[in-house]
Each structure stands twice: as C-alpha cells, then as structure tokens.
Amino acid sequence: MEASSCSLLSPPRPIKPAPFVPLHFSFVRSSPVPRASSSPPPPPVTSSSSQGMYRGVKPQRDWIGEWASNNADFVRILPIFVGGFSLVAVLLNRAFSGIAPVADASSSQSRADILTLSLAVTDILTGLIWLSIRPKYIPPVVPSGVECKWVKPGISTDASRELIWFWESLSTATCCKSLVVVYGNDCLLQIGVAAESYEGDGGIVAVDVNKLTQGSLYKSCMQSSKQSYLANLPLYPGRSELPFLPNNTQALILQPIGDRGVAIIGGDTVKGFTTTDQAWISMVAEKIDSTLSKLSEALAEA
C-alpha cells in the first residue's frame, strides 16, 4: 500500500520534446481529374456539318394523307373489297360451322352474324358512294388580253422593286394573271394580262382611277378595310367596274393597302385562290403599305 501510494503521489516525469525537423512544401499544379461519364463524348462538329445541320423544329409529314391522295382510286374502292370479303366470310362460316341456316334470336352466334352482315353491307354502300362522288376538276383558262408591264414613272426604286417582287411572287405561287395597284388616287402598277383596247391596235385599257374609286366594289372594300374575294367573278354584276381586266378573268381579290389604296388581283381559275394565298396577300399588303406611305411622305415634303 505504501509503495503504491508513493507511486501515485510522485510527480510525473517530464516528456522530452521531439527534435524539430523542417518541412519543405512544394506546390505542384495538377490537372483536374475528369469525371466518369456513362455516355461517350459527342463527336466534334465540323464547320461544314454545323452549317448544313438544321436544329429547329422539323415539320411532320402526314404519311397516311400523302398515300391516300396518291392512291385515291384504290382508297375509294377499298370499302367495297372489305365489305365483300366480310360478307363472304360470314356466309362461309355460317355454312361450314354446322349452325342452322335460320337465324335464331336466342343464339349469340346468330346475333353476331347479323351485326357483321350489316357492317359489311354498310362498307359496300360507302364504297359505292365514294365512287359516285368525285371532286370536279376546274381547269384554268387562258386570259384574253395583252401582256403589259407598266410602272408609274417617278416612284422610288425601292417601291418599284417591291411592287415587282409582289407581282412575281403572286404569279409564281398562285393563279394570279393580272395585278393592279392603286394608291393615293394614282395607279402605281398595272402588270400581267390586261384587257385589249377597243381600237384593236394592240394597246391596253388603262386604269381610270376616278371611275374605279366611284364604283361599289372599291367603296365596299375600303369601307370594310377587309379583303374581298370574288371566287367566281363572272357571276357578279360588279364585273363591269373593272374594264381593264381580261374579259374571262375567273377570280378576283380586292386587297386594301392601308386606308389609301387597293390591290386588284385577277386569277385564271374559279376558286383558284386558297385560304393560304388570301392570308399571305393580306400580310404582304401591310408591308407594301409601309413602303408606299414612306414614298407619299417623301413626295409631300418635296
């Protein structure tokens, strides 16, 4: 006990410190460790591939609609084949299955056969109706008149270039054969096929702006500020207000150009202008109005 108490009461031995060793730190730049990726890196895009690659929204093609339009005759007769095959299949099944030929209302097989026969007959009748109803093809006519290209002298180069572009776009993408642009009580453009003069000397019938602006067609178009589409022009009595157009013009569009002018567009086909054509013409008319209004302001200041 005394020895243990003495050992507990004795002071602790001093601990010798470890010798000091100078440490030399060297800083070395290390390249970053790439992270592991489950997918391989994309291939490098060259300049040629990046220029020819379209990254926008790609339009979807209607494969079924295109196939049906290209095989219209087969699609019309297809219900007859389907209905006839179904009718023969039901009769053969009825004959070789051992079922009594008399229809029994209590038999589920008889009820199913009657329903199938009615559907087969419906298919056959549908095919016959499709064959009897065919869309009528409306051929275009050759406008009777004289080719002309008249632009009012004195207008700016930009305005004349834009009017010519309007005509070239219309004649290429639509059934347009005649175009007249009236703006600010002046005829700025008469191009395409125009009516031949009454003298028979190969001249054209010029646009009488005063007479045109007093007509009902022009007034109704400007008052409504909306496009007027006469799909079958020969049926309208207002045809006499447009003597400068060929006599056999089939369709007509009166498109307001702002509140100061109108574009008169004549076509060679009845109902030849589609809804897309009409919407496009309305949009282009706004751009032409902007150009011609600037021209009018410049002439007024001069």
Tab-separated table of C-alpha atoms in Angstrom:
chain	number	residue	atom	x	y	z
A	1	MET	CA	0.000	0.000	0.000
A	2	GLU	CA	2.800	2.388	0.883
A	3	ALA	CA	4.622	1.652	-2.364
A	4	SER	CA	1.539	2.175	-4.432
A	5	SER	CA	0.619	5.366	-2.622
A	6	CYS	CA	4.119	6.660	-3.136
A	7	SER	CA	3.983	5.913	-6.824
A	8	LEU	CA	0.700	7.738	-7.132
A	9	LEU	CA	1.923	10.769	-5.213
A	10	SER	CA	5.232	11.049	-7.080
A	11	PRO	CA	5.467	13.844	-9.624
A	12	PRO	CA	5.215	12.857	-13.345
A	13	ARG	CA	8.325	12.529	-15.393
A	14	PRO	CA	8.985	15.261	-17.901
A	15	ILE	CA	8.396	14.312	-21.583
A	16	LYS	CA	11.205	15.137	-23.925
A	17	PRO	CA	10.037	17.036	-26.980
A	18	ALA	CA	10.731	15.544	-30.389
A	19	PRO	CA	13.512	17.120	-32.397
A	20	PHE	CA	12.373	19.801	-34.823
A	21	VAL	CA	12.573	18.742	-38.417
A	22	PRO	CA	11.954	21.488	-41.017
A	23	LEU	CA	9.284	20.597	-43.571
A	24	HIS	CA	9.615	21.617	-47.190
A	25	PHE	CA	6.329	22.068	-49.059
A	26	SER	CA	6.303	22.097	-52.849
A	27	PHE	CA	3.166	23.201	-54.683
A	28	VAL	CA	2.596	21.385	-57.968
A	29	ARG	CA	-0.348	22.169	-60.219
A	30	SER	CA	-2.276	19.082	-61.032
A	31	SER	CA	-4.639	18.707	-63.937
A	32	PRO	CA	-8.271	18.224	-62.977
A	33	VAL	CA	-9.415	14.655	-62.869
A	34	PRO	CA	-12.165	14.113	-65.418
A	35	ARG	CA	-15.384	12.761	-64.127
A	36	ALA	CA	-16.552	9.459	-65.341
A	37	SER	CA	-19.447	9.621	-67.772
A	38	SER	CA	-21.716	6.816	-68.776
A	39	SER	CA	-22.273	8.207	-72.293
A	40	PRO	CA	-19.469	8.700	-74.799
A	41	PRO	CA	-18.498	12.268	-75.645
A	42	PRO	CA	-20.259	13.798	-78.656
A	43	PRO	CA	-18.313	13.816	-81.884
A	44	PRO	CA	-16.717	17.092	-82.859
A	45	VAL	CA	-18.869	19.224	-85.153
A	46	THR	CA	-17.045	20.456	-88.179
A	47	SER	CA	-17.785	23.748	-89.845
A	48	SER	CA	-19.423	22.121	-92.868
A	49	SER	CA	-21.706	19.921	-90.793
A	50	SER	CA	-22.709	22.767	-88.476
A	51	GLN	CA	-23.716	24.917	-91.423
A	52	GLY	CA	-25.791	22.221	-93.123
A	53	MET	CA	-27.463	20.883	-89.979
A	54	TYR	CA	-30.920	22.247	-89.095
A	55	ARG	CA	-31.511	22.408	-85.338
A	56	GLY	CA	-35.020	23.876	-85.369
A	57	VAL	CA	-38.377	22.173	-85.235
A	58	LYS	CA	-38.808	19.835	-88.191
A	59	PRO	CA	-42.290	19.628	-89.715
A	60	GLN	CA	-44.004	16.265	-89.507
A	61	ARG	CA	-45.196	14.609	-92.683
A	62	ASP	CA	-48.629	13.078	-92.917
A	63	TRP	CA	-47.670	9.761	-94.472
A	64	ILE	CA	-51.224	8.387	-94.420
A	65	GLY	CA	-52.668	11.502	-96.031
A	66	GLU	CA	-49.990	11.547	-98.746
A	67	TRP	CA	-50.524	7.863	-99.502
A	68	ALA	CA	-54.304	8.317	-99.678
A	69	SER	CA	-54.013	11.304	-102.025
A	70	ASN	CA	-51.602	9.436	-104.303
A	71	ASN	CA	-53.859	6.344	-104.398
A	72	ALA	CA	-57.274	7.986	-104.432
A	73	ASP	CA	-58.892	5.430	-106.776
A	74	PHE	CA	-57.772	2.494	-104.652
A	75	VAL	CA	-58.945	4.183	-101.439
A	76	ARG	CA	-62.384	4.804	-102.949
A	77	ILE	CA	-62.869	1.161	-103.912
A	78	LEU	CA	-61.289	-0.301	-100.760
A	79	PRO	CA	-64.547	-0.357	-98.684
A	80	ILE	CA	-66.200	-2.484	-101.387
A	81	PHE	CA	-63.475	-5.113	-101.133
A	82	VAL	CA	-63.548	-5.077	-97.326
A	83	GLY	CA	-67.340	-5.334	-97.208
A	84	GLY	CA	-67.477	-8.076	-99.838
A	85	PHE	CA	-64.790	-10.124	-98.119
A	86	SER	CA	-66.564	-9.786	-94.765
A	87	LEU	CA	-69.880	-10.816	-96.313
A	88	VAL	CA	-68.409	-13.938	-97.915
A	89	ALA	CA	-66.543	-14.843	-94.713
A	90	VAL	CA	-69.723	-14.682	-92.630
A	91	LEU	CA	-71.677	-16.810	-95.098
A	92	LEU	CA	-68.926	-19.433	-95.286
A	93	ASN	CA	-68.626	-19.529	-91.514
A	94	ARG	CA	-72.373	-19.971	-91.278
A	95	ALA	CA	-72.366	-22.771	-93.843
A	96	PHE	CA	-69.429	-24.855	-92.560
A	97	SER	CA	-69.796	-24.358	-88.795
A	98	GLY	CA	-72.867	-26.605	-88.511
A	99	ILE	CA	-75.147	-23.794	-87.340
A	100	ALA	CA	-78.711	-23.845	-88.549
A	101	PRO	CA	-79.202	-21.519	-91.535
A	102	VAL	CA	-82.258	-19.958	-89.908
A	103	ALA	CA	-81.392	-17.022	-87.664
A	104	ASP	CA	-82.230	-17.666	-84.041
A	105	ALA	CA	-82.558	-14.633	-81.815
A	106	SER	CA	-81.593	-16.678	-78.771
A	107	SER	CA	-78.234	-17.662	-80.302
A	108	SER	CA	-75.289	-15.369	-79.732
A	109	GLN	CA	-73.682	-16.567	-82.958
A	110	SER	CA	-76.742	-15.526	-84.958
A	111	ARG	CA	-76.750	-12.076	-83.404
A	112	ALA	CA	-73.039	-11.657	-84.170
A	113	ASP	CA	-73.574	-12.771	-87.783
A	114	ILE	CA	-76.414	-10.298	-88.277
A	115	LEU	CA	-74.275	-7.466	-86.892
A	116	THR	CA	-71.353	-8.443	-89.141
A	117	LEU	CA	-73.600	-8.635	-92.199
A	118	SER	CA	-74.962	-5.152	-91.511
A	119	LEU	CA	-71.438	-3.741	-91.180
A	120	ALA	CA	-70.353	-5.469	-94.408
A	121	VAL	CA	-73.301	-4.035	-96.322
A	122	THR	CA	-72.520	-0.592	-94.887
A	123	ASP	CA	-68.942	-0.841	-96.160
A	124	ILE	CA	-70.135	-1.796	-99.637
A	125	LEU	CA	-72.577	1.111	-99.784
A	126	THR	CA	-69.870	3.501	-98.550
A	127	GLY	CA	-67.548	2.382	-101.335
A	128	LEU	CA	-70.271	2.869	-103.945
A	129	ILE	CA	-70.941	6.391	-102.652
A	130	TRP	CA	-67.225	7.232	-102.760
A	131	LEU	CA	-67.042	6.036	-106.353
A	132	SER	CA	-70.051	8.083	-107.427
A	133	ILE	CA	-68.899	11.327	-105.759
A	134	ARG	CA	-65.713	12.705	-107.268
A	135	PRO	CA	-64.306	16.231	-106.954
A	136	LYS	CA	-64.876	18.298	-110.046
A	137	TYR	CA	-61.717	19.485	-111.714
A	138	ILE	CA	-61.873	23.157	-112.693
A	139	PRO	CA	-59.376	23.824	-115.474
A	140	PRO	CA	-57.697	27.228	-115.728
A	141	VAL	CA	-58.437	29.458	-118.676
A	142	VAL	CA	-56.074	31.414	-120.860
A	143	PRO	CA	-56.681	35.135	-120.199
A	144	SER	CA	-57.715	37.010	-123.316
A	145	GLY	CA	-55.795	40.235	-123.436
A	146	VAL	CA	-52.402	41.825	-123.882
A	147	GLU	CA	-49.301	41.349	-121.766
A	148	CYS	CA	-48.242	44.575	-120.125
A	149	LYS	CA	-45.806	45.874	-117.539
A	150	TRP	CA	-46.440	49.460	-116.578
A	151	VAL	CA	-44.962	51.166	-113.528
A	152	LYS	CA	-45.719	54.781	-112.796
A	153	PRO	CA	-42.639	56.875	-113.511
A	154	GLY	CA	-41.292	58.916	-110.669
A	155	ILE	CA	-41.687	56.431	-107.833
A	156	SER	CA	-38.629	55.360	-105.895
A	157	THR	CA	-36.517	52.383	-106.841
A	158	ASP	CA	-37.354	50.561	-103.598
A	159	ALA	CA	-41.085	50.962	-104.143
A	160	SER	CA	-40.953	49.781	-107.752
A	161	ARG	CA	-38.731	46.855	-106.815
A	162	GLU	CA	-41.120	45.805	-104.067
A	163	LEU	CA	-44.152	46.035	-106.354
A	164	ILE	CA	-42.415	43.927	-108.994
A	165	TRP	CA	-41.469	41.388	-106.328
A	166	PHE	CA	-45.107	41.269	-105.239
A	167	TRP	CA	-46.177	40.506	-108.796
A	168	GLU	CA	-43.518	37.867	-109.375
A	169	SER	CA	-44.420	36.097	-106.126
A	170	LEU	CA	-48.140	36.151	-106.920
A	171	SER	CA	-47.731	34.896	-110.485
A	172	THR	CA	-45.410	32.113	-109.364
A	173	ALA	CA	-47.207	30.784	-106.282
A	174	THR	CA	-50.877	31.476	-107.114
A	175	CYS	CA	-53.257	31.596	-110.076
A	176	CYS	CA	-52.762	35.348	-110.419
A	177	LYS	CA	-52.531	36.591	-114.014
A	178	SER	CA	-53.277	40.304	-113.573
A	179	LEU	CA	-52.297	42.841	-110.924
A	180	VAL	CA	-53.230	46.475	-110.484
A	181	VAL	CA	-52.087	48.596	-107.540
A	182	VAL	CA	-53.887	51.880	-106.844
A	183	TYR	CA	-52.592	54.047	-104.016
A	184	GLY	CA	-53.353	57.653	-103.136
A	185	ASN	CA	-55.652	58.225	-106.171
A	186	ASP	CA	-52.857	57.121	-108.510
A	187	CYS	CA	-52.296	53.890	-110.398
A	188	LEU	CA	-48.776	52.787	-109.492
A	189	LEU	CA	-48.682	49.407	-111.207
A	190	GLN	CA	-50.512	47.567	-113.973
A	191	ILE	CA	-48.851	44.298	-114.879
A	192	GLY	CA	-49.717	40.899	-116.265
A	193	VAL	CA	-52.540	40.387	-118.759
A	194	ALA	CA	-54.681	43.463	-119.342
A	195	ALA	CA	-57.757	43.975	-121.489
A	196	GLU	CA	-57.057	44.979	-125.060
A	197	SER	CA	-58.086	48.485	-126.092
A	198	TYR	CA	-61.233	48.950	-128.130
A	199	GLU	CA	-59.285	50.368	-131.075
A	200	GLY	CA	-57.660	46.977	-131.643
A	201	ASP	CA	-54.204	48.453	-132.100
A	202	GLY	CA	-52.588	46.158	-129.566
A	203	GLY	CA	-52.810	48.650	-126.734
A	204	ILE	CA	-54.276	48.100	-123.302
A	205	VAL	CA	-57.201	49.569	-121.400
A	206	ALA	CA	-55.648	51.941	-118.873
A	207	VAL	CA	-56.944	52.147	-115.325
A	208	ASP	CA	-59.335	55.048	-114.806
A	209	VAL	CA	-58.739	55.746	-111.111
A	210	ASN	CA	-61.614	58.211	-110.755
A	211	LYS	CA	-64.115	55.782	-112.222
A	212	LEU	CA	-62.713	52.908	-110.189
A	213	THR	CA	-62.927	54.743	-106.864
A	214	GLN	CA	-66.564	55.634	-107.520
A	215	GLY	CA	-67.583	52.014	-108.049
A	216	SER	CA	-69.317	49.833	-105.463
A	217	LEU	CA	-66.538	47.239	-105.350
A	218	TYR	CA	-63.883	49.777	-104.406
A	219	LYS	CA	-66.093	51.578	-101.902
A	220	SER	CA	-67.208	48.412	-100.110
A	221	CYS	CA	-63.631	47.162	-99.899
A	222	MET	CA	-62.273	50.403	-98.457
A	223	GLN	CA	-65.166	50.860	-96.039
A	224	SER	CA	-64.793	47.367	-94.596
A	225	SER	CA	-60.962	47.522	-94.643
A	226	LYS	CA	-61.056	43.779	-95.258
A	227	GLN	CA	-60.097	41.602	-98.161
A	228	SER	CA	-62.891	40.910	-100.656
A	229	TYR	CA	-62.684	37.618	-102.529
A	230	LEU	CA	-64.912	37.022	-105.554
A	231	ALA	CA	-64.329	33.322	-106.197
A	232	ASN	CA	-66.481	33.216	-109.361
A	233	LEU	CA	-66.178	36.659	-110.902
A	234	PRO	CA	-68.442	36.126	-113.983
A	235	LEU	CA	-71.426	35.687	-111.642
A	236	TYR	CA	-71.029	39.152	-110.063
A	237	PRO	CA	-72.645	42.178	-111.725
A	238	GLY	CA	-69.825	44.422	-110.478
A	239	ARG	CA	-67.564	42.896	-113.099
A	240	SER	CA	-68.308	45.883	-115.368
A	241	GLU	CA	-66.464	48.180	-112.928
A	242	LEU	CA	-63.154	46.559	-113.883
A	243	PRO	CA	-62.842	47.035	-117.679
A	244	PHE	CA	-59.042	46.944	-117.543
A	245	LEU	CA	-59.031	43.225	-116.593
A	246	PRO	CA	-59.344	40.463	-119.223
A	247	ASN	CA	-62.921	39.573	-120.100
A	248	ASN	CA	-62.517	35.965	-118.962
A	249	THR	CA	-61.000	36.667	-115.547
A	250	GLN	CA	-62.338	33.904	-113.315
A	251	ALA	CA	-61.497	35.012	-109.752
A	252	LEU	CA	-60.754	38.352	-108.137
A	253	ILE	CA	-59.253	39.585	-104.887
A	254	LEU	CA	-59.600	43.180	-103.722
A	255	GLN	CA	-56.981	43.707	-101.046
A	256	PRO	CA	-56.904	47.040	-99.166
A	257	ILE	CA	-53.458	48.592	-98.818
A	258	GLY	CA	-53.839	50.557	-95.636
A	259	ASP	CA	-56.573	53.194	-95.931
A	260	ARG	CA	-55.294	54.836	-99.085
A	261	GLY	CA	-55.077	52.134	-101.717
A	262	VAL	CA	-56.106	48.728	-103.002
A	263	ALA	CA	-54.529	45.850	-104.889
A	264	ILE	CA	-56.692	44.241	-107.587
A	265	ILE	CA	-55.632	40.660	-108.251
A	266	GLY	CA	-57.176	38.654	-111.088
A	267	GLY	CA	-56.905	34.873	-111.438
A	268	ASP	CA	-57.442	32.388	-114.249
A	269	THR	CA	-59.271	29.697	-112.212
A	270	VAL	CA	-62.630	29.703	-110.452
A	271	LYS	CA	-61.986	29.393	-106.698
A	272	GLY	CA	-58.291	29.327	-107.527
A	273	PHE	CA	-57.062	31.333	-104.527
A	274	THR	CA	-56.754	29.226	-101.391
A	275	THR	CA	-57.099	30.436	-97.819
A	276	THR	CA	-53.325	30.358	-97.513
A	277	ASP	CA	-52.997	32.606	-100.554
A	278	GLN	CA	-55.501	35.076	-99.130
A	279	ALA	CA	-53.713	35.229	-95.762
A	280	TRP	CA	-50.338	35.711	-97.431
A	281	ILE	CA	-51.676	38.513	-99.642
A	282	SER	CA	-53.053	40.309	-96.577
A	283	MET	CA	-49.678	40.148	-94.834
A	284	VAL	CA	-47.747	41.400	-97.865
A	285	ALA	CA	-50.211	44.261	-98.291
A	286	GLU	CA	-49.207	45.602	-94.882
A	287	LYS	CA	-45.562	45.675	-95.932
A	288	ILE	CA	-46.411	47.411	-99.210
A	289	ASP	CA	-48.493	49.980	-97.324
A	290	SER	CA	-45.474	50.793	-95.150
A	291	THR	CA	-43.266	51.297	-98.203
A	292	LEU	CA	-45.784	53.375	-100.141
A	293	SER	CA	-46.638	55.555	-97.146
A	294	LYS	CA	-42.964	56.474	-96.833
A	295	LEU	CA	-42.961	57.320	-100.542
A	296	SER	CA	-46.015	59.553	-100.124
A	297	GLU	CA	-44.416	61.369	-97.192
A	298	ALA	CA	-41.238	61.966	-99.176
A	299	LEU	CA	-43.231	63.357	-102.133
A	300	ALA	CA	-45.243	65.605	-99.815
A	301	GLU	CA	-42.107	67.029	-98.224
A	302	ALA	CA	-40.545	67.628	-101.640
